[in-house]
Short mmCIF file of C-alpha atoms and ligand atoms in Angstrom, two decimals:
data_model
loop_
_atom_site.label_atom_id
_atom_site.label_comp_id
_atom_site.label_asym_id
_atom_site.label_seq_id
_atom_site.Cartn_x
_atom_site.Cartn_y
_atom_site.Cartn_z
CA UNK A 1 -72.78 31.20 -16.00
CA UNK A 2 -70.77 28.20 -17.91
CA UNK A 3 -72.39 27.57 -21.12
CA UNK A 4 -70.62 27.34 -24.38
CA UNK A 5 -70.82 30.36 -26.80
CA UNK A 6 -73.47 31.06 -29.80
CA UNK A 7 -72.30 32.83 -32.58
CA UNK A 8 -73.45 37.03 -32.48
CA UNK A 9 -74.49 37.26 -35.78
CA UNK A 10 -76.64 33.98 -36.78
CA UNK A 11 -77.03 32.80 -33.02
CA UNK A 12 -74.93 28.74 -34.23
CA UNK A 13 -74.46 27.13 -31.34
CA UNK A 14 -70.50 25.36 -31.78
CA UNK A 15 -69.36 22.20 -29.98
CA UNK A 16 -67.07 21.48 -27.01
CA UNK A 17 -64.67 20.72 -29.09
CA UNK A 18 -64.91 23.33 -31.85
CA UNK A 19 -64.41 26.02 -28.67
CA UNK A 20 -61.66 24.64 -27.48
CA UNK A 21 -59.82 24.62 -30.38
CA UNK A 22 -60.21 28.51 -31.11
CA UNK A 23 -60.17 29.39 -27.53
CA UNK A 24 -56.49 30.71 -27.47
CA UNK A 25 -57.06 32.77 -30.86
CA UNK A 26 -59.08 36.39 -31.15
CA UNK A 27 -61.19 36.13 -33.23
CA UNK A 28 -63.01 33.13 -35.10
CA UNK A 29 -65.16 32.66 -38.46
CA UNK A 30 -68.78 31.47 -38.09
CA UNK A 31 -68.89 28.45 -40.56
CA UNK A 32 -72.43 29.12 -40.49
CA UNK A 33 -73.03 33.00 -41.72
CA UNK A 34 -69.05 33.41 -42.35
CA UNK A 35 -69.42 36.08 -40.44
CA UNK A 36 -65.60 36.94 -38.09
CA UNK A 37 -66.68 37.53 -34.53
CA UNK A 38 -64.28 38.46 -31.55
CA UNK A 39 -63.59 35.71 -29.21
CA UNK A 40 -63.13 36.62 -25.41
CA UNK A 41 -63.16 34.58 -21.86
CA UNK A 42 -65.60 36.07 -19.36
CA UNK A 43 -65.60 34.03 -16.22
CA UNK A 44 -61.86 32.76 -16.97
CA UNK A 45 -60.10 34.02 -14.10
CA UNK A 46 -63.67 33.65 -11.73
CA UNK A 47 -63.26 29.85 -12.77
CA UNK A 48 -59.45 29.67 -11.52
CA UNK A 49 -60.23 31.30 -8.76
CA UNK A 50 -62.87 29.24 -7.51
CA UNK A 51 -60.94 26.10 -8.57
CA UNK A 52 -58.35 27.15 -6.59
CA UNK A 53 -59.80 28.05 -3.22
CA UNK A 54 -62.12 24.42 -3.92
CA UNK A 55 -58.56 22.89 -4.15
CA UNK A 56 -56.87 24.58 -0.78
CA UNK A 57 -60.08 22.98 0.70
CA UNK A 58 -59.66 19.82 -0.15
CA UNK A 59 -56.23 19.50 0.62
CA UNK A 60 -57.14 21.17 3.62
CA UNK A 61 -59.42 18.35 4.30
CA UNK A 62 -57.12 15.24 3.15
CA UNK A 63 -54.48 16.30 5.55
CA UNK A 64 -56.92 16.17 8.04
CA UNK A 65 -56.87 12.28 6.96
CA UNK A 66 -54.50 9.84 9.19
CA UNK A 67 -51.90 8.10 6.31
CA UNK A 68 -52.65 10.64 4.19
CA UNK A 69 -49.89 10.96 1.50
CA UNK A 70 -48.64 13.94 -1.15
CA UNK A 71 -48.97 11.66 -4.09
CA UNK A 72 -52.39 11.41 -3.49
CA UNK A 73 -52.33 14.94 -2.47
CA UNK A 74 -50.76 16.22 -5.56
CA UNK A 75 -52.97 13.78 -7.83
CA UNK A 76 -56.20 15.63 -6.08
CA UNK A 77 -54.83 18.51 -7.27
CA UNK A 78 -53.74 17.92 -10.75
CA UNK A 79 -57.33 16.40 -10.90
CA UNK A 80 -58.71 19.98 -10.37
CA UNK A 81 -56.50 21.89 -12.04
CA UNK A 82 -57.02 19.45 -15.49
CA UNK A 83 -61.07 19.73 -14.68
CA UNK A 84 -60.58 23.68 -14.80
CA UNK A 85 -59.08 23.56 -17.40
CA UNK A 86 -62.19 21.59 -19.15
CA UNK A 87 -63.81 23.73 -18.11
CA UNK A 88 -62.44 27.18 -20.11
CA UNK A 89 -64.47 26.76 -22.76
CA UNK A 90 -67.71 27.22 -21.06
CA UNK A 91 -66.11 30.73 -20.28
CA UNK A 92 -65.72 31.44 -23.81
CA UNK A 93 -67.53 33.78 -25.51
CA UNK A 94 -68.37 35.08 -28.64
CA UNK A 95 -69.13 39.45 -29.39
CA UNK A 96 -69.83 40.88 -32.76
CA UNK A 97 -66.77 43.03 -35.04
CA UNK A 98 -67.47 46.78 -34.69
CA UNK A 99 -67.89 47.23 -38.41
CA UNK A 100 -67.39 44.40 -41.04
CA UNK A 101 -65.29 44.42 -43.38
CA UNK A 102 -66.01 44.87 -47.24
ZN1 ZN B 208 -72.99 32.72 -37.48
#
């Protein structure tokens, strides 16, 4: 389910970093077949989701925890929320234009 996107046309794979970077625009140019291919997020919301209910847990658990403290608390938390966030581009995904453009 989290793997980083090909391109539709010529199959490219793109790196980490390359995703990332176009993950907020639409659409994206394959530097490979120059081909423009529409970029989308299909397990985005899945991903926050599970984050989320991961991160009631463990706060769940941590107050469980004698001299437990909300710094530490809220540093769990930002911890999750930042490795969620790493994690978005292994939602991205690439889909071919309807018809290209001459
Ligand atoms: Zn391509």
């Amino acid at each position: 389910m989290l793997k980083l996107p090909v391109c539709p046309y010529c199959g490219a794979r793109f790196f980490y970093r390359s995703v990332k970077s176009s993950a907020k625009k639409k659409t994206k140019m394959c530097p490979y077949c120059n081909k423009e291919f529409i970029i989308y997020k299909k397990f985005k919301y899945l991903l926050f989701l599970a984050a989320f209910i991961l991160l009631v847990a463990v706060n769940w658990f941590f107050l469980t925890v004698p001299a437990m403290n909300l710094t530490f608390l809220a540093t769990v938390t930002a911890l999750g929320v930042g490795a969620a966030w790493a994690l978005v581009p292994f939602t991205v995904r690439y889909r071919k234009k309807g018809a290209p453009k001459k």
